[in-house]
PDB file of C-alpha atoms in Angstrom:
ATOM      1  CA  ASN A   2      73.898 159.702 222.305  1.00  0.00           C
ATOM      2  CA  ASN A   3      74.040 157.454 219.262  1.00  0.00           C
ATOM      3  CA  LEU A   4      71.538 155.091 220.940  1.00  0.00           C
ATOM      4  CA  THR A   5      69.235 158.028 221.730  1.00  0.00           C
ATOM      5  CA  ASN A   6      69.426 159.223 218.147  1.00  0.00           C
ATOM      6  CA  VAL A   7      68.377 155.763 216.922  1.00  0.00           C
ATOM      7  CA  TYR A   8      65.403 155.790 219.349  1.00  0.00           C
ATOM      8  CA  VAL A   9      64.328 159.207 218.148  1.00  0.00           C
ATOM      9  CA  GLU A  10      64.682 158.283 214.502  1.00  0.00           C
ATOM     10  CA  LYS A  11      62.798 154.999 214.854  1.00  0.00           C
ATOM     11  CA  PHE A  12      60.148 156.238 217.291  1.00  0.00           C
ATOM     12  CA  SER A  13      59.213 159.473 215.519  1.00  0.00           C
ATOM     13  CA  ALA A  14      56.994 157.826 212.885  1.00  0.00           C
ATOM     14  CA  PRO A  15      53.895 160.115 212.805  1.00  0.00           C
ATOM     15  CA  GLU A  16      51.157 157.433 212.491  1.00  0.00           C
ATOM     16  CA  ILE A  17      52.319 155.301 215.429  1.00  0.00           C
ATOM     17  CA  ASN A  18      50.537 155.350 218.811  1.00  0.00           C
ATOM     18  CA  ILE A  19      51.724 152.622 221.140  1.00  0.00           C
ATOM     19  CA  PHE A  20      48.571 152.933 223.287  1.00  0.00           C
ATOM     20  CA  ASP A  21      46.180 152.597 220.341  1.00  0.00           C
ATOM     21  CA  MET A  22      47.354 149.430 218.612  1.00  0.00           C
ATOM     22  CA  GLU A  23      44.821 147.506 216.551  1.00  0.00           C
ATOM     23  CA  GLY A  24      43.235 144.734 218.594  1.00  0.00           C
ATOM     24  CA  VAL A  25      45.084 145.720 221.770  1.00  0.00           C
ATOM     25  CA  GLY A  26      43.587 147.985 224.416  1.00  0.00           C
ATOM     26  CA  SER A  27      45.572 150.614 226.286  1.00  0.00           C
ATOM     27  CA  GLU A  28      45.487 148.557 229.484  1.00  0.00           C
ATOM     28  CA  VAL A  29      46.956 145.542 227.675  1.00  0.00           C
ATOM     29  CA  SER A  30      49.541 147.800 226.017  1.00  0.00           C
ATOM     30  CA  LEU A  31      50.703 149.026 229.414  1.00  0.00           C
ATOM     31  CA  LYS A  32      50.971 145.463 230.665  1.00  0.00           C
ATOM     32  CA  ILE A  33      53.006 144.430 227.609  1.00  0.00           C
ATOM     33  CA  ARG A  34      55.324 147.397 228.061  1.00  0.00           C
ATOM     34  CA  SER A  35      55.809 146.524 231.748  1.00  0.00           C
ATOM     35  CA  ALA A  36      56.574 142.900 230.797  1.00  0.00           C
ATOM     36  CA  ILE A  37      59.071 144.058 228.159  1.00  0.00           C
ATOM     37  CA  LYS A  38      60.806 146.329 230.662  1.00  0.00           C
ATOM     38  CA  ALA A  39      60.960 143.511 233.228  1.00  0.00           C
ATOM     39  CA  LYS A  40      62.419 141.127 230.627  1.00  0.00           C
ATOM     40  CA  LEU A  41      65.065 143.664 229.585  1.00  0.00           C
ATOM     41  CA  VAL A  42      66.053 144.117 233.235  1.00  0.00           C
ATOM     42  CA  GLU A  43      66.185 140.335 233.618  1.00  0.00           C
ATOM     43  CA  LEU A  44      68.512 140.044 230.594  1.00  0.00           C
ATOM     44  CA  GLY A  45      70.627 142.939 231.825  1.00  0.00           C
ATOM     45  CA  THR A  46      69.997 144.953 228.641  1.00  0.00           C
ATOM     46  CA  TYR A  47      67.696 147.646 230.036  1.00  0.00           C
ATOM     47  CA  VAL A  48      69.146 151.094 229.191  1.00  0.00           C
ATOM     48  CA  ASP A  49      66.385 153.682 229.650  1.00  0.00           C
ATOM     49  CA  GLU A  50      62.628 154.239 229.126  1.00  0.00           C
ATOM     50  CA  GLU A  51      63.041 154.790 225.393  1.00  0.00           C
ATOM     51  CA  LEU A  52      63.979 151.175 224.600  1.00  0.00           C
ATOM     52  CA  PRO A  53      60.651 149.639 225.833  1.00  0.00           C
ATOM     53  CA  ASP A  54      58.817 152.378 223.895  1.00  0.00           C
ATOM     54  CA  TYR A  55      60.787 151.565 220.749  1.00  0.00           C
ATOM     55  CA  ILE A  56      59.999 147.839 221.127  1.00  0.00           C
ATOM     56  CA  MET A  57      56.327 148.716 221.537  1.00  0.00           C
ATOM     57  CA  VAL A  58      56.520 150.624 218.227  1.00  0.00           C
ATOM     58  CA  LEU A  59      57.830 147.450 216.596  1.00  0.00           C
ATOM     59  CA  VAL A  60      54.958 145.498 218.060  1.00  0.00           C
ATOM     60  CA  ALA A  61      52.458 148.134 216.911  1.00  0.00           C
ATOM     61  CA  ASN A  62      53.896 147.966 213.385  1.00  0.00           C
ATOM     62  CA  LYS A  63      53.433 144.154 213.451  1.00  0.00           C
ATOM     63  CA  LYS A  64      57.097 143.427 212.825  1.00  0.00           C
ATOM     64  CA  THR A  65      58.029 139.791 212.307  1.00  0.00           C
ATOM     65  CA  LYS A  66      60.517 138.034 214.566  1.00  0.00           C
ATOM     66  CA  ASP A  67      63.289 138.331 211.961  1.00  0.00           C
ATOM     67  CA  GLN A  68      62.599 142.036 211.503  1.00  0.00           C
ATOM     68  CA  MET A  69      62.736 142.516 215.284  1.00  0.00           C
ATOM     69  CA  ASP A  70      66.038 140.638 215.375  1.00  0.00           C
ATOM     70  CA  ASP A  71      67.492 143.084 212.860  1.00  0.00           C
ATOM     71  CA  ASP A  72      66.081 146.178 214.552  1.00  0.00           C
ATOM     72  CA  LEU A  73      67.025 145.188 218.126  1.00  0.00           C
ATOM     73  CA  SER A  74      70.429 143.571 217.571  1.00  0.00           C
ATOM     74  CA  LEU A  75      72.115 146.936 217.965  1.00  0.00           C
ATOM     75  CA  PHE A  76      70.603 147.356 221.459  1.00  0.00           C
ATOM     76  CA  LEU A  77      70.421 143.784 222.764  1.00  0.00           C
ATOM     77  CA  GLY A  78      73.518 142.198 221.246  1.00  0.00           C
ATOM     78  CA  HIS A  79      73.763 138.482 221.989  1.00  0.00           C
ATOM     79  CA  ASN A  80      70.450 138.615 223.983  1.00  0.00           C
ATOM     80  CA  THR A  81      68.491 139.630 220.882  1.00  0.00           C
ATOM     81  CA  GLU A  82      67.418 136.096 219.885  1.00  0.00           C
ATOM     82  CA  ARG A  83      66.448 135.204 223.442  1.00  0.00           C
ATOM     83  CA  PHE A  84      64.389 138.394 223.853  1.00  0.00           C
ATOM     84  CA  THR A  85      62.638 138.286 220.477  1.00  0.00           C
ATOM     85  CA  SER A  86      61.726 134.599 220.977  1.00  0.00           C
ATOM     86  CA  TRP A  87      60.186 135.450 224.338  1.00  0.00           C
ATOM     87  CA  LEU A  88      58.338 138.483 222.907  1.00  0.00           C
ATOM     88  CA  HIS A  89      57.121 136.499 219.898  1.00  0.00           C
ATOM     89  CA  HIS A  90      55.774 133.804 222.219  1.00  0.00           C
ATOM     90  CA  VAL A  91      53.970 136.420 224.337  1.00  0.00           C
ATOM     91  CA  LEU A  92      52.428 138.015 221.244  1.00  0.00           C
ATOM     92  CA  GLN A  93      51.302 134.617 219.973  1.00  0.00           C
ATOM     93  CA  LYS A  94      49.487 134.008 223.261  1.00  0.00           C
ATOM     94  CA  LEU A  95      47.872 137.422 223.056  1.00  0.00           C
ATOM     95  CA  ASN A  96      46.801 136.791 219.472  1.00  0.00           C
ATOM     96  CA  ALA A  97      45.385 133.393 220.414  1.00  0.00           C
ATOM     97  CA  ALA A  98      43.459 134.960 223.315  1.00  0.00           C
ATOM     98  CA  ALA A  99      42.198 137.731 221.035  1.00  0.00           C
ATOM     99  CA  LEU A 100      41.175 135.187 218.388  1.00  0.00           C
ATOM    100  CA  LEU A 101      39.371 133.131 221.013  1.00  0.00           C
ATOM    101  CA  GLN A 102      37.616 136.260 222.224  1.00  0.00           C
ATOM    102  CA  VAL A 103      36.559 137.166 218.676  1.00  0.00           C
ATOM    103  CA  THR A 104      35.404 133.610 217.983  1.00  0.00           C
ATOM    104  CA  THR A 105      33.433 133.528 221.211  1.00  0.00           C
ATOM    105  CA  ALA A 106      31.897 136.896 220.372  1.00  0.00           C
ATOM    106  CA  GLN A 107      30.989 135.623 216.891  1.00  0.00           C
ATOM    107  CA  GLN A 108      29.428 132.508 218.390  1.00  0.00           C
ATOM    108  CA  GLU A 109      27.527 134.538 220.935  1.00  0.00           C
ATOM    109  CA  GLU A 110      26.391 137.082 218.343  1.00  0.00           C
ATOM    110  CA  PRO A 111      23.640 134.806 216.900  1.00  0.00           C
ATOM    111  CA  LYS A 112      22.528 133.953 220.424  1.00  0.00           C
ATOM    112  CA  LYS A 113      22.494 137.647 221.252  1.00  0.00           C
ATOM    113  CA  LYS A 114      20.514 138.371 218.103  1.00  0.00           C
ATOM    114  CA  ASP A 115      18.124 135.539 218.915  1.00  0.00           C
ATOM    115  CA  ALA A 116      17.706 136.882 222.437  1.00  0.00           C
ATOM    116  CA  GLU A 117      17.088 140.371 221.088  1.00  0.00           C
ATOM    117  CA  GLU A 118      14.626 138.956 218.553  1.00  0.00           C
ATOM    118  CA  ASP A 119      12.849 137.087 221.340  1.00  0.00           C
ATOM    119  CA  LYS A 120      12.670 140.274 223.385  1.00  0.00           C
ATOM    120  CA  ARG A 121      11.347 142.160 220.359  1.00  0.00           C
ATOM    121  CA  ARG A 122       8.677 139.501 219.771  1.00  0.00           C
ATOM    122  CA  ASP A 123       7.799 139.548 223.458  1.00  0.00           C
ATOM    123  CA  ARG A 124       7.403 143.338 223.323  1.00  0.00           C
ATOM    124  CA  GLU A 125       5.236 143.074 220.208  1.00  0.00           C
ATOM    125  CA  GLU A 126       3.101 140.343 221.790  1.00  0.00           C
ATOM    126  CA  GLU A 127       2.751 142.423 224.952  1.00  0.00           C
ATOM    127  CA  LYS A 128       1.668 145.436 222.888  1.00  0.00           C
ATOM    128  CA  LYS A 129      -0.798 143.220 220.982  1.00  0.00           C
ATOM    129  CA  ARG A 130      -2.223 141.915 224.264  1.00  0.00           C
ATOM    130  CA  GLU A 131      -2.563 145.485 225.525  1.00  0.00           C
ATOM    131  CA  ARG A 132      -4.350 146.495 222.305  1.00  0.00           C
ATOM    132  CA  ASP A 133      -6.666 143.485 222.592  1.00  0.00           C
ATOM    133  CA  GLU A 134      -7.419 144.302 226.224  1.00  0.00           C
ATOM    134  CA  GLU A 135      -8.127 147.909 225.261  1.00  0.00           C
ATOM    135  CA  LYS A 136     -10.510 146.754 222.506  1.00  0.00           C
ATOM    136  CA  LYS A 137     -12.259 144.432 224.972  1.00  0.00           C
ATOM    137  CA  ARG A 138     -12.689 147.282 227.450  1.00  0.00           C
ATOM    138  CA  GLU A 139     -14.025 149.575 224.749  1.00  0.00           C
ATOM    139  CA  LYS A 140     -16.447 146.880 223.546  1.00  0.00           C
ATOM    140  CA  ALA A 141     -17.586 146.191 227.127  1.00  0.00           C
ATOM    141  CA  GLU A 142     -18.188 149.905 227.685  1.00  0.00           C
ATOM    142  CA  GLU A 143     -20.125 150.126 224.417  1.00  0.00           C
ATOM    143  CA  MET A 144     -22.267 147.113 225.353  1.00  0.00           C
ATOM    144  CA  LYS A 145     -22.915 148.635 228.775  1.00  0.00           C
ATOM    145  CA  LYS A 146     -24.077 151.872 227.140  1.00  0.00           C
ATOM    146  CA  ILE A 147     -26.385 149.895 224.850  1.00  0.00           C
ATOM    147  CA  ARG A 148     -27.838 147.948 227.807  1.00  0.00           C
ATOM    148  CA  ASP A 149     -28.311 151.146 229.816  1.00  0.00           C
ATOM    149  CA  GLU A 150     -30.088 152.759 226.857  1.00  0.00           C
ATOM    150  CA  GLU A 151     -32.327 149.702 226.464  1.00  0.00           C
ATOM    151  CA  LYS A 152     -33.161 149.783 230.180  1.00  0.00           C
ATOM    152  CA  ARG A 153     -33.979 153.488 229.968  1.00  0.00           C
ATOM    153  CA  LYS A 154     -36.290 152.944 226.987  1.00  0.00           C
ATOM    154  CA  ALA A 155     -37.935 149.971 228.722  1.00  0.00           C
ATOM    155  CA  LYS A 156     -38.630 152.113 231.817  1.00  0.00           C
ATOM    156  CA  GLU A 157     -40.033 154.908 229.695  1.00  0.00           C
ATOM    157  CA  LYS A 158     -42.261 152.422 227.834  1.00  0.00           C
ATOM    158  CA  GLU A 159     -43.392 150.862 231.128  1.00  0.00           C
ATOM    159  CA  LYS A 160     -44.206 154.302 232.513  1.00  0.00           C
ATOM    160  CA  ALA A 161     -46.141 155.219 229.358  1.00  0.00           C
ATOM    161  CA  ASP A 162     -48.046 151.904 229.534  1.00  0.00           C
ATOM    162  CA  ARG A 163     -49.004 152.534 233.160  1.00  0.00           C
ATOM    163  CA  LYS A 164     -50.200 156.022 232.287  1.00  0.00           C
ATOM    164  CA  ARG A 165     -52.214 154.715 229.311  1.00  0.00           C
ATOM    165  CA  LYS A 166     -53.799 151.949 231.380  1.00  0.00           C
ATOM    166  CA  SER A 167     -54.678 154.435 234.125  1.00  0.00           C
ATOM    167  CA  SER A 168     -56.362 156.685 231.530  1.00  0.00           C
ATOM    168  CA  GLU A 169     -58.211 153.687 230.088  1.00  0.00           C
ATOM    169  CA  ARG A 170     -59.471 152.698 233.547  1.00  0.00           C
ATOM    170  CA  LYS A 171     -60.784 156.221 234.148  1.00  0.00           C
ATOM    171  CA  VAL A 172     -62.580 156.181 230.802  1.00  0.00           C
ATOM    172  CA  ASP A 173     -64.043 152.737 231.597  1.00  0.00           C
ATOM    173  CA  ARG A 174     -65.377 153.973 234.939  1.00  0.00           C
ATOM    174  CA  LYS A 175     -67.060 156.965 233.269  1.00  0.00           C
ATOM    175  CA  GLU A 176     -68.609 154.753 230.595  1.00  0.00           C
ATOM    176  CA  LYS A 177     -69.901 152.346 233.229  1.00  0.00           C
ATOM    177  CA  LYS A 178     -71.522 155.205 235.106  1.00  0.00           C
ATOM    178  CA  VAL A 179     -73.205 156.417 231.936  1.00  0.00           C
ATOM    179  CA  LYS A 180     -74.408 152.916 231.025  1.00  0.00           C
ATOM    180  CA  LYS A 181     -75.653 152.365 234.558  1.00  0.00           C
ATOM    181  CA  SER A 182     -77.714 155.538 234.460  1.00  0.00           C
ATOM    182  CA  ASP A 183     -79.231 154.475 231.112  1.00  0.00           C
ATOM    183  CA  SER A 184     -80.197 150.944 232.256  1.00  0.00           C
ATOM    184  CA  PRO A 185     -83.990 149.884 232.629  1.00  0.00           C
ATOM    185  CA  ASP A 186     -83.622 149.433 236.380  1.00  0.00           C
ATOM    186  CA  SER A 187     -82.214 152.882 236.703  1.00  0.00           C
ATOM    187  CA  GLN A 188     -85.007 154.316 234.556  1.00  0.00           C
ATOM    188  CA  GLU A 189     -87.644 152.397 236.543  1.00  0.00           C
ATOM    189  CA  LYS A 190     -86.198 153.592 239.804  1.00  0.00           C
ATOM    190  CA  SER A 191     -86.187 157.138 238.500  1.00  0.00           C
ATOM    191  CA  SER A 192     -89.822 156.762 237.362  1.00  0.00           C
ATOM    192  CA  ARG A 193     -90.837 155.468 240.787  1.00  0.00           C
ATOM    193  CA  GLU A 194     -89.081 158.335 242.442  1.00  0.00           C
ATOM    194  CA  LYS A 195     -90.863 160.800 240.149  1.00  0.00           C
ATOM    195  CA  LYS A 196     -94.239 159.117 240.818  1.00  0.00           C
ATOM    196  CA  ILE A 197     -93.689 159.245 244.542  1.00  0.00           C
ATOM    197  CA  ASN A 198     -92.788 162.884 244.281  1.00  0.00           C
ATOM    198  CA  VAL A 199     -95.925 163.599 242.230  1.00  0.00           C
ATOM    199  CA  GLU A 200     -98.169 161.719 244.663  1.00  0.00           C
ATOM    200  CA  SER A 201     -96.521 163.503 247.558  1.00  0.00           C
ATOM    201  CA  VAL A 202     -97.222 166.832 245.888  1.00  0.00           C
ATOM    202  CA  LYS A 203    -100.858 165.816 245.195  1.00  0.00           C
ATOM    203  CA  ALA A 204    -101.357 164.692 248.789  1.00  0.00           C
ATOM    204  CA  THR A 205     -99.956 167.966 250.015  1.00  0.00           C
ATOM    205  CA  LYS A 206    -102.303 169.920 247.713  1.00  0.00           C
ATOM    206  CA  SER A 207    -105.328 167.798 248.808  1.00  0.00           C
ATOM    207  CA  LYS A 208    -104.564 168.471 252.416  1.00  0.00           C
ATOM    208  CA  ASP A 209    -104.279 172.135 251.709  1.00  0.00           C
ATOM    209  CA  THR A 210    -107.648 172.128 249.895  1.00  0.00           C
ATOM    210  CA  VAL A 211    -109.399 170.357 252.776  1.00  0.00           C
ATOM    211  CA  LYS A 212    -107.979 172.796 255.249  1.00  0.00           C
ATOM    212  CA  GLU A 213    -109.062 175.688 253.088  1.00  0.00           C
ATOM    213  CA  LYS A 214    -112.676 174.356 252.903  1.00  0.00           C
ATOM    214  CA  GLU A 215    -112.855 173.796 256.650  1.00  0.00           C
ATOM    215  CA  SER A 216    -111.635 177.288 257.182  1.00  0.00           C
ATOM    216  CA  LYS A 217    -114.289 178.727 254.923  1.00  0.00           C
ATOM    217  CA  GLU A 218    -117.045 176.746 256.626  1.00  0.00           C
ATOM    218  CA  LYS A 219    -115.926 178.029 259.951  1.00  0.00           C
TER     219      LYS A 219
END
């Protein structure tokens, strides 16, 4: 009962959580507690579940080896020095491993930042390439529209030119006909035709006169 009362008194500190120690995860805490329990059994000083929990409180409170000697001498007796030396050695290894982990993380942090910076630059360059490609496509489409418009205007101009030339040819043909009818040869031919017509009419009248005279004589 006296031992239980000591456990309760020591272990009831309100801020202590043996599974949330600074720098030590809950999984590691469980492993440490199991190792402590196994060591107590090995030394023949294991009493109940409260003793490993109490030792874990000492660890969580970052007690020195001398402080642990004072706090545990009541429970461990002549095995106190042997146990605290073992526990101190285990904690030193854990601290060294944690320090190595932190150092490695600190060394890798610049590399991680550099990698992230490289990724960021790559993303920015990719976005820039996409913007450039989009501008090229827009410019190509604009140039295509300009070329299509120029082709359309050229076709309309060509069509208008053909229509104008066709009209000019028609006018030229009419003018040639008029000039041809006004030429000396044309006038001479027309005069000959008129003369022939007049002579033909006169001959017809003369024949009619002769016939009329013959008829009267008869």
